Amino acid sequence: MNILGIETSCDETGAAIIDANEHQRRILSNVLATSMHTHAKSGGIIPEIAARQQGTYMIPVIHEALTKAHISSSQLDAIAVTHGPGLIGSLLVGVETAKTLSYLWNKPLIPVNHLFGHVYANWISDHTIVFPAVVLIVSGGHTDLLLMKSHTDITWLGGTCDDAAGECFDKCARLLGYDYPGGPKIAQFAKSGDNAAFSFPRPMIYNHDYDFSFSGLKTSFLNATKQHFPLLRKELTHIKGGWQQVAFGSQLSTSAQKQILYNLCASLEKAIIDVLIIKTLKAARKYDVNSILLSGGVAANQALRDTFAEILEKEKLSVQFVVPEKSLCTDNAAMIAAAGFFTKEKATWNDLEANPQLYFA
Ligand code: KG4
Ligand code: ZN
């Protein structure tokens, strides 16, 4: 069946068409427009501006998705749309568009939880995932562990008590003067650093539950950064444009200083990765799972992907390790269409509502 997926939970406007059956989910088109450039100067997403941009992008993006897929509206079998969690103004753009098209084209509507969208990015391919599976969701706003015994038997095992892992990456990058999303920047610096140079805390790593905490780690990173670069914060408040000017202007003029920065980033990345992996493996062993799935934007982190694979190999854990291709880890509409294929719940144009607080219902 051909499913149109629509994603507008944050700043992105996405539309995708997938051709889905029991064996395979194939992407026919996957179009994404972002308003991130308009938020750069403010240092974060401004919800109203994001929603206004999405209002103008939505129809052109859907049109492009249909055109690229060589599909007409009459060939669609369903419309899957993110109805939460997310920013209310942004969600409304996608939900109200999906309702309108469903009414006009007479197509069933499938409401999709954005977080399950991330999970189902793992089902965009022809590989077979064997249940039970432990799923680690690491997006910008969420860090959660799920146990999936089937598509309908899903249990939430735990999640973050404060910041999400992605949020920790973003806030630490912000401290260095980098805009959202900061994870890729930290990862880039980390590549040239020594990840054992700083011994950052691994919060809650050996607790008996499956919960996480990353806000303390962020504070440790801030303290270590200030210790080595005492002027950093002060400079950043004065110099617009961020770390580049601070770093190459007055602060990080020597290669030794740059190395400290790389070491800070590598040590931060390693601390986050250690916690995520230890907790996921603990759940995998306890529930004797056949598969471990990664999902969400932070799953695009190469060090996380590599370290996971290495540890599974070293520990001789016979589980299937699945992670979506990098472009499908961050927000996109193909994952919403894929989740739509596996969602039993249906909606109609007159009963679907956006729900910004939606979690694991
Ligand atoms: O799933 P996502 O695209 O959006 C949400 O639903 O929140 O995730 C965005 C998050 C951001 O925190 C971003 O910094 C992080 O994913 N991220 C990364 C990388 N790429 C994206 N974090 C670390 N390393 C990366 N390569
Ligand atoms: Zn997301």
mmCIF file of N, CA and C and ligand atoms in Angstrom, residues 7 9-10 114-115 118 139-141 296-297 329-332 335, ligand 2:
data_model
loop_
_atom_site.group_PDB
_atom_site.id
_atom_site.type_symbol
_atom_site.label_atom_id
_atom_site.label_comp_id
_atom_site.label_asym_id
_atom_site.label_seq_id
_atom_site.Cartn_x
_atom_site.Cartn_y
_atom_site.Cartn_z
ATOM 1 N N GLU A 7 4.981 15.012 8.721
ATOM 2 C CA GLU A 7 5.678 15.263 9.993
ATOM 3 C C GLU A 7 5.905 16.762 10.185
ATOM 4 N N SER A 9 6.295 18.048 13.823
ATOM 5 C CA SER A 9 6.231 18.172 15.287
ATOM 6 C C SER A 9 7.133 19.262 15.846
ATOM 7 N N CYS A 10 8.228 19.582 15.142
ATOM 8 C CA CYS A 10 9.153 20.591 15.657
ATOM 9 C C CYS A 10 9.336 21.672 14.591
ATOM 10 N N HIS A 114 4.965 10.661 17.407
ATOM 11 C CA HIS A 114 6.280 10.977 16.828
ATOM 12 C C HIS A 114 7.381 10.018 17.327
ATOM 13 N N LEU A 115 7.299 9.648 18.610
ATOM 14 C CA LEU A 115 8.346 8.791 19.175
ATOM 15 C C LEU A 115 8.307 7.398 18.554
ATOM 16 N N HIS A 118 10.085 7.470 15.293
ATOM 17 C CA HIS A 118 11.526 7.194 15.395
ATOM 18 C C HIS A 118 11.784 5.687 15.491
ATOM 19 N N SER A 139 16.245 11.090 21.217
ATOM 20 C CA SER A 139 15.980 12.235 20.337
ATOM 21 C C SER A 139 16.391 13.506 21.077
ATOM 22 N N GLY A 140 16.034 14.670 20.515
ATOM 23 C CA GLY A 140 16.408 15.915 21.161
ATOM 24 C C GLY A 140 15.705 16.116 22.506
ATOM 25 N N GLY A 141 14.482 15.643 22.610
ATOM 26 C CA GLY A 141 13.719 15.887 23.830
ATOM 27 C C GLY A 141 13.440 14.646 24.653
ATOM 28 N N GLY A 296 16.063 7.778 16.933
ATOM 29 C CA GLY A 296 16.123 9.188 17.308
ATOM 30 C C GLY A 296 17.412 9.825 16.804
ATOM 31 N N GLY A 297 17.436 11.164 16.834
ATOM 32 C CA GLY A 297 18.547 11.913 16.241
ATOM 33 C C GLY A 297 19.924 11.524 16.745
ATOM 34 N N CYS A 329 17.442 8.759 11.122
ATOM 35 C CA CYS A 329 17.466 8.877 12.589
ATOM 36 C C CYS A 329 16.864 10.208 13.018
ATOM 37 N N THR A 330 17.222 11.291 12.321
ATOM 38 C CA THR A 330 16.669 12.603 12.657
ATOM 39 C C THR A 330 15.259 12.728 12.047
ATOM 40 N N ASP A 331 14.537 13.780 12.452
ATOM 41 C CA ASP A 331 13.127 13.886 12.062
ATOM 42 C C ASP A 331 12.913 13.813 10.546
ATOM 43 N N ASN A 332 11.956 13.026 10.143
ATOM 44 C CA ASN A 332 11.615 12.871 8.716
ATOM 45 C C ASN A 332 10.211 12.290 8.627
ATOM 46 N N MET A 335 9.597 7.943 8.309
ATOM 47 C CA MET A 335 9.428 7.130 9.528
ATOM 48 C C MET A 335 7.977 7.209 10.036
HETATM 49 ZN ZN ZN B 2 12.127 13.505 16.536
#
